[in-house]
XYZ file of C-alpha atoms in Angstrom:
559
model
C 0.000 0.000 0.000
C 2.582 2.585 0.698
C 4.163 1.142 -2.471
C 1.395 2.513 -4.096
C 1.256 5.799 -2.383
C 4.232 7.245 -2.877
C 3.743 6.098 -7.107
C 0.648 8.626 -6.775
C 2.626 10.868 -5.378
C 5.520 11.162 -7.639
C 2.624 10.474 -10.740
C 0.408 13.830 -9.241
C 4.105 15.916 -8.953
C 5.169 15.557 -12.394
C 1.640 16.445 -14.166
C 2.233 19.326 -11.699
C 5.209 20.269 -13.223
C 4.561 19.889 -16.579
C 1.196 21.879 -16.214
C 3.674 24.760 -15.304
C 5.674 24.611 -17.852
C 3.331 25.045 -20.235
C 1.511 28.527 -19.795
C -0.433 29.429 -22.576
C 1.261 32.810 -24.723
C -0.050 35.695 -23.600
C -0.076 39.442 -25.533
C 2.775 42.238 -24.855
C 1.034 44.840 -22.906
C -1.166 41.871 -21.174
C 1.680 40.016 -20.195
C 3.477 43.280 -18.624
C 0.931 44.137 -15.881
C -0.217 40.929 -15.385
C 3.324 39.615 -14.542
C 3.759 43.016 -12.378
C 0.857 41.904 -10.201
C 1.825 38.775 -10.506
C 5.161 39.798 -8.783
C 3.798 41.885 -5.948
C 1.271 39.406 -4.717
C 3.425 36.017 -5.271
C 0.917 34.052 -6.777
C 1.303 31.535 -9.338
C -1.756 31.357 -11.517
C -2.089 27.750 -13.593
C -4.482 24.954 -14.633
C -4.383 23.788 -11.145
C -6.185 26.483 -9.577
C -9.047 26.835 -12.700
C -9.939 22.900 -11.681
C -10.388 24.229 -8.055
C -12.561 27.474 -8.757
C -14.650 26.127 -11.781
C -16.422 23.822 -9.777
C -17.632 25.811 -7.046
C -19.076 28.830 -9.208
C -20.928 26.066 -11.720
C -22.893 25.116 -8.388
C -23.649 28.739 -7.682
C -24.758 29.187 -11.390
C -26.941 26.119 -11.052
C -28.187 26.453 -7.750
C -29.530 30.124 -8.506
C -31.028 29.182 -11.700
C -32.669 25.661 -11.084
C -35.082 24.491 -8.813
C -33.023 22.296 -6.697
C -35.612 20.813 -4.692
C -37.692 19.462 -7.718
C -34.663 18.492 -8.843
C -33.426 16.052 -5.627
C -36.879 15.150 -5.177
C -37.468 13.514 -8.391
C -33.823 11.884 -8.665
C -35.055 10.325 -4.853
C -37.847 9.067 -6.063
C -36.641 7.284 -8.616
C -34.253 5.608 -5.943
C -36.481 4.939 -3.758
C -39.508 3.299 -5.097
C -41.420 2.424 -1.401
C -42.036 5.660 -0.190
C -45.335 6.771 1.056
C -46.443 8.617 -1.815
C -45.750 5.735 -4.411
C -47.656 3.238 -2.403
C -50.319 5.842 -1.823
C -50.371 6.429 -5.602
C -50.125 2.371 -6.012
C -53.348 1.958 -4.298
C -55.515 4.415 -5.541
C -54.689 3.353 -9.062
C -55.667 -0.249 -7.460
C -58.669 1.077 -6.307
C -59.574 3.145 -9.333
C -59.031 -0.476 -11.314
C -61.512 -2.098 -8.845
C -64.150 0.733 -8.972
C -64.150 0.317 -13.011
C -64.845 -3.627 -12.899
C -67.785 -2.374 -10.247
C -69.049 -0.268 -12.920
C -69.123 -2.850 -15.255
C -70.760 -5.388 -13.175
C -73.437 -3.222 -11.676
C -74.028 -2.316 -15.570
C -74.093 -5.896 -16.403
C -76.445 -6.299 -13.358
C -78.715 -3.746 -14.828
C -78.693 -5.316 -18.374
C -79.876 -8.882 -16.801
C -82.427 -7.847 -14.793
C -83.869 -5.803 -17.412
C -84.201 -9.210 -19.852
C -85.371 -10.839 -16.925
C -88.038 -8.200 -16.392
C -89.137 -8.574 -20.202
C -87.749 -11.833 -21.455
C -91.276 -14.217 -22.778
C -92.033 -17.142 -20.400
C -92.421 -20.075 -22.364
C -95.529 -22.480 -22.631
C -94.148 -25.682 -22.290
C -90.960 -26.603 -20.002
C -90.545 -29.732 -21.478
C -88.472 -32.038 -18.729
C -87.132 -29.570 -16.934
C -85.642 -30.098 -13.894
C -87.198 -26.924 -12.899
C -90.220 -25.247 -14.514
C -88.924 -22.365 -16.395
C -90.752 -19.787 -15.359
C -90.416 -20.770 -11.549
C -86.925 -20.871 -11.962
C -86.425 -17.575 -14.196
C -88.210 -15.868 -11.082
C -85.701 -17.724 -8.664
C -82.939 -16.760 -9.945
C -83.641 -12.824 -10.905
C -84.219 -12.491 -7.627
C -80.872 -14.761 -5.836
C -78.945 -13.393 -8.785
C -79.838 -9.638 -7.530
C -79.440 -10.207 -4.084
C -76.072 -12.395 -4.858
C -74.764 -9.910 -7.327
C -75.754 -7.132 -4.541
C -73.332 -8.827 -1.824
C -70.841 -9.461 -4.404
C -70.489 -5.648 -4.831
C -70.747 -4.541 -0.731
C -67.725 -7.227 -0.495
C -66.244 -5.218 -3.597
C -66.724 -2.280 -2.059
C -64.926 -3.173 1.137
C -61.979 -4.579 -0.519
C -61.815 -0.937 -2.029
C -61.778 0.313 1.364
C -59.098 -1.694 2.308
C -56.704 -1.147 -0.733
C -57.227 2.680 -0.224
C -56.080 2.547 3.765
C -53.148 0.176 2.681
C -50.966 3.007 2.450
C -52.035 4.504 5.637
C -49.873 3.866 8.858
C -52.489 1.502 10.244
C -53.302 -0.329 6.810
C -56.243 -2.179 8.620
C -59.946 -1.363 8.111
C -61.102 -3.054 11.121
C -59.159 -0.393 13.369
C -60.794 2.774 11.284
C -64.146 1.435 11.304
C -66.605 0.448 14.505
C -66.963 -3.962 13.825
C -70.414 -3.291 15.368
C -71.671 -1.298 12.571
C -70.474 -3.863 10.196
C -73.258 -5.514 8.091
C -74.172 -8.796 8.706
C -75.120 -10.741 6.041
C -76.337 -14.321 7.894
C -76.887 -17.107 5.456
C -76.488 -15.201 2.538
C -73.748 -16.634 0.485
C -72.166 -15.452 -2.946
C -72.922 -18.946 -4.548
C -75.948 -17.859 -7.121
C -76.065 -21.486 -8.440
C -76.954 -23.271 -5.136
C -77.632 -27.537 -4.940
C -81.419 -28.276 -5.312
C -83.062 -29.574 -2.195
C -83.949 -33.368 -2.945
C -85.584 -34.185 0.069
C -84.702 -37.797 -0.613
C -85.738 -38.874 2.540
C -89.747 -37.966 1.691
C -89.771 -39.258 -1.686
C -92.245 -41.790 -1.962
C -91.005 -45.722 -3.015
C -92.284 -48.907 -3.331
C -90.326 -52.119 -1.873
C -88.962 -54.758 -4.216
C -88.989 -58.062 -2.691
C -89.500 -60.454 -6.050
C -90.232 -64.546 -5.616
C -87.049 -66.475 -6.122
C -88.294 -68.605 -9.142
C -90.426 -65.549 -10.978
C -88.583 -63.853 -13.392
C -89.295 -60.741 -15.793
C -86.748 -61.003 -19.105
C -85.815 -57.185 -19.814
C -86.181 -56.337 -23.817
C -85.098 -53.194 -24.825
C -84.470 -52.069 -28.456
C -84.819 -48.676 -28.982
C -82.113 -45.706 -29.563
C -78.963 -45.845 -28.184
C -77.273 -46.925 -24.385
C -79.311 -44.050 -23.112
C -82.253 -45.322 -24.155
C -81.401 -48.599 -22.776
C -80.489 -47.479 -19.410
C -84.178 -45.698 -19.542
C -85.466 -48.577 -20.500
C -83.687 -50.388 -17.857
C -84.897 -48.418 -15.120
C -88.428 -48.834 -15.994
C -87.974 -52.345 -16.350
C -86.849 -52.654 -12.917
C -90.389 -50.587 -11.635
C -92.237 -53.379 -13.230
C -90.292 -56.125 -11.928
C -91.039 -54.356 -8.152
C -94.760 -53.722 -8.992
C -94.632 -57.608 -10.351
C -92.639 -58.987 -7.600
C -90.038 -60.489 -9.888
C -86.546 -60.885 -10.681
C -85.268 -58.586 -13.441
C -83.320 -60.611 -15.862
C -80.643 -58.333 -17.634
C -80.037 -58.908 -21.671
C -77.074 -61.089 -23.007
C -74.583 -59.158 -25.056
C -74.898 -60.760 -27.577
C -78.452 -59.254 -27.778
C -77.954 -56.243 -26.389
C -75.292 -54.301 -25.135
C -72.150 -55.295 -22.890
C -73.998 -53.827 -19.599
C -71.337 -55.511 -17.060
C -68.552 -53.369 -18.679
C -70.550 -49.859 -17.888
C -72.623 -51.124 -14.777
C -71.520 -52.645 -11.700
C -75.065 -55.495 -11.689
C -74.146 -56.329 -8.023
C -74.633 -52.827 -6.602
C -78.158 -52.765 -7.746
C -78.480 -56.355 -5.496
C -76.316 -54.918 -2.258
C -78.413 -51.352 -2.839
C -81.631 -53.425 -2.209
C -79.890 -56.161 0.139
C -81.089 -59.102 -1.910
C -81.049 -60.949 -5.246
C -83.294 -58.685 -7.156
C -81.338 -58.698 -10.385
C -79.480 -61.170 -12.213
C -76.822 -61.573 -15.493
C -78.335 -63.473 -18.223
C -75.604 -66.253 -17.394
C -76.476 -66.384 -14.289
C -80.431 -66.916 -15.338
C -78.905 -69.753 -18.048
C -77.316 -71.588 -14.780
C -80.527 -71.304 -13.041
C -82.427 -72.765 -15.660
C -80.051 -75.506 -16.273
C -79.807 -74.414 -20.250
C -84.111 -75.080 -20.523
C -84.612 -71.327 -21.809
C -87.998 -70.422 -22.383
C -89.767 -67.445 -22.195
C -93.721 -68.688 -21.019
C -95.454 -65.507 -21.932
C -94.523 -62.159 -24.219
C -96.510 -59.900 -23.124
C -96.409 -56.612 -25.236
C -96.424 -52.918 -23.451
C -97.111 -51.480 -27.054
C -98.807 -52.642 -29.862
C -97.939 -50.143 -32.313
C -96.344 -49.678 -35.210
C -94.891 -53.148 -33.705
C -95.856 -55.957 -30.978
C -93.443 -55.286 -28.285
C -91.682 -53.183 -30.486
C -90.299 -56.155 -31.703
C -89.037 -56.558 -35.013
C -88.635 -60.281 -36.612
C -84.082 -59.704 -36.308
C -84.580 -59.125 -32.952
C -86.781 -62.690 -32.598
C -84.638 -64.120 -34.785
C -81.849 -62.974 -32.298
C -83.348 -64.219 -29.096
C -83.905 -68.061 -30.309
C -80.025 -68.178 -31.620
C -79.495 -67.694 -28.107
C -81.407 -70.461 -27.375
C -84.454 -68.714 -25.900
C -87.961 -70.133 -26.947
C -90.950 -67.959 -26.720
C -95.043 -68.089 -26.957
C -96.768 -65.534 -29.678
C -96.620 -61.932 -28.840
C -99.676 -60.905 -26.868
C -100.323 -57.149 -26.747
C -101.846 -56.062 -23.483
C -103.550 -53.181 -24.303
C -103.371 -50.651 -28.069
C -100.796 -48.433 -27.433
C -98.850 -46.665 -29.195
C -95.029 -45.309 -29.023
C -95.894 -41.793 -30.451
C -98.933 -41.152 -28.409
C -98.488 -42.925 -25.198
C -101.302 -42.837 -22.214
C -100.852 -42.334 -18.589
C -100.845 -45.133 -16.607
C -100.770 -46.184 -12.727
C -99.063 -48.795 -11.130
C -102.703 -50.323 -10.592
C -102.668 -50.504 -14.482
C -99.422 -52.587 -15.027
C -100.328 -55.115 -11.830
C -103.473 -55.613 -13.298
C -102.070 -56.491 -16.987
C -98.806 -58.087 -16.443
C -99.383 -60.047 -13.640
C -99.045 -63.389 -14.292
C -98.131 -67.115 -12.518
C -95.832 -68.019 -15.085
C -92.088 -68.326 -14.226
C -90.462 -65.781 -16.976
C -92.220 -63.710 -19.124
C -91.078 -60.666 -21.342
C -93.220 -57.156 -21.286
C -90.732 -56.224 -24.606
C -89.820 -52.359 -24.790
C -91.316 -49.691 -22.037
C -88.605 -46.799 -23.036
C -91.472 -45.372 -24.178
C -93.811 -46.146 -21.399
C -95.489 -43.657 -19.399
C -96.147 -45.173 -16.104
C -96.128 -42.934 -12.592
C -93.765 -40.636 -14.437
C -93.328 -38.140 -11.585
C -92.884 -41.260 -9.379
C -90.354 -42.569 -11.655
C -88.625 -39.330 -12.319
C -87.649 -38.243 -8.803
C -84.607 -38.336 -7.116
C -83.280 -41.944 -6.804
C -86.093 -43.475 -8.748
C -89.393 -45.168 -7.249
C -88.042 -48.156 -5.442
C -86.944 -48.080 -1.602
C -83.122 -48.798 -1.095
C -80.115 -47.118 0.096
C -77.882 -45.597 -2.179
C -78.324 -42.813 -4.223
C -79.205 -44.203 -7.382
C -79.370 -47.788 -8.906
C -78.098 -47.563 -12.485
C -74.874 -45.982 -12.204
C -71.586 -46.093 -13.955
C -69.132 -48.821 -12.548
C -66.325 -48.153 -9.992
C -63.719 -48.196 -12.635
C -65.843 -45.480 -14.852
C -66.302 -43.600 -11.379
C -63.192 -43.164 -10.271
C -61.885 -42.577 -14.020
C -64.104 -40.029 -13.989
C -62.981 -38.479 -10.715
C -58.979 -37.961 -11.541
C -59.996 -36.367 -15.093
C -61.564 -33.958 -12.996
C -58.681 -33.357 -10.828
C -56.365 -33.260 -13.674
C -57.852 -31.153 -15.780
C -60.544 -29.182 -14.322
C -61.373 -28.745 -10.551
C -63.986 -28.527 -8.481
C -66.492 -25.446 -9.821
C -66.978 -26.310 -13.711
C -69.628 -26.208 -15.742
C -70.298 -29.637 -18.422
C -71.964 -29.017 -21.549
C -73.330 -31.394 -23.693
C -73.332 -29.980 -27.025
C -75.597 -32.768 -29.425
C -75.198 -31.754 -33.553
C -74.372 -35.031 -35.298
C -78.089 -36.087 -36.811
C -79.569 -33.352 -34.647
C -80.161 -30.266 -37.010
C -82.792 -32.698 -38.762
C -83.898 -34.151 -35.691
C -84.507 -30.777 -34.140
C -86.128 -28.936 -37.196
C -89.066 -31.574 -37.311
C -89.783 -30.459 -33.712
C -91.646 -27.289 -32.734
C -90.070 -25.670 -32.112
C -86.541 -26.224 -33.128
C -83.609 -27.135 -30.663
C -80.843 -27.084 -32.919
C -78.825 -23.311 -32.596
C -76.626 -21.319 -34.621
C -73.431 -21.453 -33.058
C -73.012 -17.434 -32.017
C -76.305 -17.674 -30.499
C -75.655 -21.102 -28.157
C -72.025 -19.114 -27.467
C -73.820 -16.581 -26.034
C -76.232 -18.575 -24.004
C -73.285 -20.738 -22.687
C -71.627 -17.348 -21.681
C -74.693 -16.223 -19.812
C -74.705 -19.778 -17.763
C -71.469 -19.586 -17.172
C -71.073 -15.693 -16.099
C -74.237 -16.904 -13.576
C -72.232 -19.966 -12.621
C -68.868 -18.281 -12.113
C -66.884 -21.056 -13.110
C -63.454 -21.321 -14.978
C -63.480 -23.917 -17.442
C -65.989 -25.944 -19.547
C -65.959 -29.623 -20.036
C -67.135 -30.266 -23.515
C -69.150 -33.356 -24.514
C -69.884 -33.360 -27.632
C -69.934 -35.228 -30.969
C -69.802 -31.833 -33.399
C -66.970 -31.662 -36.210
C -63.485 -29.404 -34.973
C -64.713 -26.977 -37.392
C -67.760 -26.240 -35.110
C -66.166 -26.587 -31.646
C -63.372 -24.470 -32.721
C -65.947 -21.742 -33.535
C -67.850 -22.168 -30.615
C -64.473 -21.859 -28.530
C -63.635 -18.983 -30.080
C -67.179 -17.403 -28.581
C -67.659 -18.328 -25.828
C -66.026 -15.080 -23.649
C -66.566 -13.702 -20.457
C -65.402 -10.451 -19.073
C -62.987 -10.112 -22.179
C -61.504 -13.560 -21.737
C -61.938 -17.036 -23.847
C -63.617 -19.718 -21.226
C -61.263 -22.979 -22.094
C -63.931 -25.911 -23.447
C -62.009 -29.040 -22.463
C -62.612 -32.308 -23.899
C -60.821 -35.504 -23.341
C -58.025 -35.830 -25.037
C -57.214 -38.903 -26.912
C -54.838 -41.559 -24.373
C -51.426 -40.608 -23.686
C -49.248 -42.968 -21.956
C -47.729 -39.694 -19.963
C -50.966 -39.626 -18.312
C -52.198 -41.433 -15.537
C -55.545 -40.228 -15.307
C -57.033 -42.921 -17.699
C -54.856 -46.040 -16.510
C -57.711 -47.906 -14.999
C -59.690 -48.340 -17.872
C -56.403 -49.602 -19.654
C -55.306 -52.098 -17.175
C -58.675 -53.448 -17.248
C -59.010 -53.512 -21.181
C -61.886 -50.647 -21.347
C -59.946 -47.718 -23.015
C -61.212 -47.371 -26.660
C -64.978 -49.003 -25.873
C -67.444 -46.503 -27.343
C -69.882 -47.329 -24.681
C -67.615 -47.041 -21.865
C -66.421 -43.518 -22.959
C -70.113 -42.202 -23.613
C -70.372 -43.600 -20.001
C -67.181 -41.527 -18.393
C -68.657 -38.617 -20.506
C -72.080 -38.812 -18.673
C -69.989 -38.818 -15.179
C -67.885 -36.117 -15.898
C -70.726 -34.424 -16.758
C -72.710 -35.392 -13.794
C -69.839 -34.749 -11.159
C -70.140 -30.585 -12.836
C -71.003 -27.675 -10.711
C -73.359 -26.496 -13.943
C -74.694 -28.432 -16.496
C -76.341 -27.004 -20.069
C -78.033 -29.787 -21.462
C -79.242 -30.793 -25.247
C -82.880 -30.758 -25.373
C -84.609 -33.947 -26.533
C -81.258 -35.964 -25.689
C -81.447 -39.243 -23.550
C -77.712 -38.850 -23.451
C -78.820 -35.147 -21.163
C -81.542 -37.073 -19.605
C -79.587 -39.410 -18.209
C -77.153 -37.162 -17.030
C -79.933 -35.408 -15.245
C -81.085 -38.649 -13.463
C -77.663 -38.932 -12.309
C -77.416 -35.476 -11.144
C -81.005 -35.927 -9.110
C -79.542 -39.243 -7.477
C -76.220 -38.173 -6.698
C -77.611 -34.589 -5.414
C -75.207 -32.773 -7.879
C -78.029 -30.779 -9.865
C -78.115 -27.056 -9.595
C -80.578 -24.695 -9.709
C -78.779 -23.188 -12.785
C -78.517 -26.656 -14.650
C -80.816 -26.197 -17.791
C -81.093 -26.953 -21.565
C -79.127 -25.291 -24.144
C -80.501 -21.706 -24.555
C -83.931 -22.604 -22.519
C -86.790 -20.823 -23.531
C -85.761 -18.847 -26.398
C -85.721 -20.328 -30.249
C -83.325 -20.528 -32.946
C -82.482 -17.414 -34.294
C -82.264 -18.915 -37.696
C -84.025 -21.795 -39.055
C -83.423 -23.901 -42.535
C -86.328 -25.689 -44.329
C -87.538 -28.675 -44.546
C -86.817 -31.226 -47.069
């Protein structure tokens, strides 16, 4: 170090020195009386001493023409970015933000009750699980008082963001807790559960003979139509006191790989329903069907074509004649009573066959209600298997959470299908966007699970749509099976993954597990979703059809 000093030293000395000897030329008579006053007061004048005075006078010049305190204050607060004012500044701009989405939600508040005020109540509320206009009363009036709360909490979060920057920083100890509103029960959830009351519902017991046995036949539509068709079949078997035999695969569908068969028997706490290989072992291979006793008798006996006969005997079944009980028909079917069915289809024979009730109408409201008509103690009978279940449970975790709304969004074969009803179901895409929105703005949920069987080129639209408060709503559909993902490695250990009917099946769960669902009117698929949602005590008072109670905005002609 001292090394170092004295090198500084002898480095300052010589620029010393060789400053003074190089003085600038000066003029004649200039140089004359300068050097004579030079002389009498001894002073050396050099570049030295112009470094030591310029500084000092350029801070006089500057300090006399410049505000210096504007000028330290804003280089301070640039350095120091957490002082009082900046967080003060911070949180009104916060609280200016907040204020502005108030406006807009009071605004949107405004706009909603004034189409509830004037939007048409329809005629007909089709199957429902609430009647329309009930429910478009309902919920104008918990949307108004939920949306009110939502903006009182809004407020006070204002509050709070504005006394951030104040020494204290805590509302509670600038306002009196005692004049704090208190808001009870009141909760900002405007899609509440509905109230089942499962307890009350009224049920009949089911306690068939051991050697009486009712042979379920059901043809029409699709699995949902089945499972329908199922259900009713098992009311009849209770209201005959026998057991219900379920189809063969080979006549039907594959029911054991969608339906766990022994919950229905531990639900009921006795045999009440049996395989058809079980009923084969029973029988000891004599299969025969004593008496076919048809529900309807149009267009077809037991809606029974001559395939479907043809199909039954190559299983080894023999059967009687069809016998219709009654003339009814499958487009215009009466109401009947429990009474009605004892008195037709009771019978002493050991099996007999009512063919297909899908389209029965038999104690509907009975039927309909939560958990169906028969006393037992689970939530519902026909549900999807464990596998299915629990399938259907880590999709959700994976991918979408607990508050999301399921949409089932029908358009292959339903723009025909819809346009030869009055009125018309099937909606332009813009127009079901918008209706989705509204749901899900009600709802208040993040994400959208998508069941659906329309093309890309029509889900991509409708994605592109659906927006709420400025923002795309993600539609989420299951994604084909990635090894990466563990979510679906049930149904491959087991050999289900890639079985049409088991992935309809995981779609109705999904669906049925939602906070919200929009449903496809005149769908069994959305029906049976529905019955699930009643059983499992899932359904909301916001669940409804796709765009309920208005019409297509557009409609194409007939053929």
């Amino acid at each position: 170090m001292e090394r170092e000093s004295s090198d500084d030293e002898e480095d300052r000395q010589n620029l010393i020195d060789e400053n003074e000897r190089k003085l600038p030329h000066r003029s004649g008579f200039q140089i004359e009386d300068f050097k004579s006053r030079l002389s009498a007061h001894r002073f050396s004048f050099n570049k030295r001493y112009l470094f030591a005075i310029f500084p000092p006078l350029f801070i006089l010049l500057i300090y006399f023409t410049t505000d210096v305190r504007n000028l330290f204050t804003t280089s301070i607060s640039i350095v120091k970015a957490d002082s009082p004012t900046d967080r003060m500044r911070e949180s009104e701009l916060r609280a200016l933000y907040l204020l502005r989405q108030q406006q807009l939600s009071l605004f949107s508040l405004w706009n909603h009750t004034a189409f509830a005020d004037s939007a048409p109540i329809p005629s007909n509320s089709s199957n429902s699980t609430l009647d329309f206009s009930t429910r478009q009363v309902l919920l104008s009036s918990a949307d108004f008082k939920s949306a009110l709360l939502k903006q009182i909490s809004l407020n006070k979060e204002i509050q709070q963001v504005l006394l951030s920057s104040h020494p204290s920083g805590n509302l509670s100890e600038l306002v009196d807790d005692n004049g704090d509103l208190n808001f009870g029960a009141y909760s900002f959830n405007r899609c509440p559960k509905v109230n089942q009351n499962m307890s009350q519902r009224p049920t009949i017991e089911w306690k068939p003979r051991s050697d009486k046995y009712l042979f379920a036949i059901c043809l029409s539509g699709q699995m949902s139509n089945h499972l329908i068709c199922l259900e009713k079949h098992m009311f009849f078997a209770a209201l005959l006191n026998r057991i219900l035999v379920i189809p063969s695969s080979k006549f039907d569908y594959q029911y054991n790989r969608v339906l766990d068969i022994e919950h229905i028997n531990n639900c009921l706490g006795r045999k009440v329903v049996v395989t058809f290989e079980e009923f084969t072992e029973s029988k000891k291979n004599h299969l025969h069907i004593d008496r076919v006793i048809c529900y309807f008798s149009l267009p077809l006996p037991c809606y029974v074509d001559d395939d479907h006969v043809k199909k039954l005997k190559s299983l080894g079944i023999s059967m009687g004649k069809l016998e219709p009980a009654w003339a009814e028909d499958i487009k215009k079917p009466k109401k009947r009573t429990a009474q009605d069915v004892q008195a037709k289809f009771s019978s002493n024979d050991d099996v007999i066959a009512i063919g297909d009730v899908f389209y029965a109408n038999v104690e509907e409201e009975w039927v309909m209600q939560p958990g169906g008509p028969l006393a037992h103690k689970c939530q519902t009978l026909i549900e999807p298997s464990r596998l299915i279940m629990l399938t259907a449970q880590r999709f959700v975790q994976t991918f979408l959470g607990k508050s999301f709304t399921a949409l089932h969004f029908r358009r292959h074969g339903f723009l025909k299908f819809c346009n030869a009803k009055e009125p018309s179901c099937f909606f332009p895409i813009p127009q079901a966007a918008d209706c989705i929105s509204r749901v899900v703005e009600r709802a208040d949920t993040p994400v959208i699970y998508l069941s659906t069987d329309a093309a890309e080129s029509e889900t991509g639209l409708l994605q592109s749509l659906v927006v709420l408060n400025g923002k795309l709503v993600p539609l989420i559909k299951r994604p084909t099976r990635n090894s990466a993902e563990k979510w679906d490695a049930l149904l491959y250990r087991h050999g289900l993954d890639g079985d049409s009917q088991v992935e309809a099946m995981l779609d109705k769960t999904i669906c049925a597990m939602a906070s919200v669902f929009i449903g496809a009117p005149g769908s069994t698929f959305t029906e049976d979703i529905l019955r699930l949602r009643r059983g499992w005590g899932s359904a909301s008072h916001c669940d409804e059809y796709l765009c309920q109670g208005e019409q297509p905005n557009f409609i194409a002609d007939n053929e």
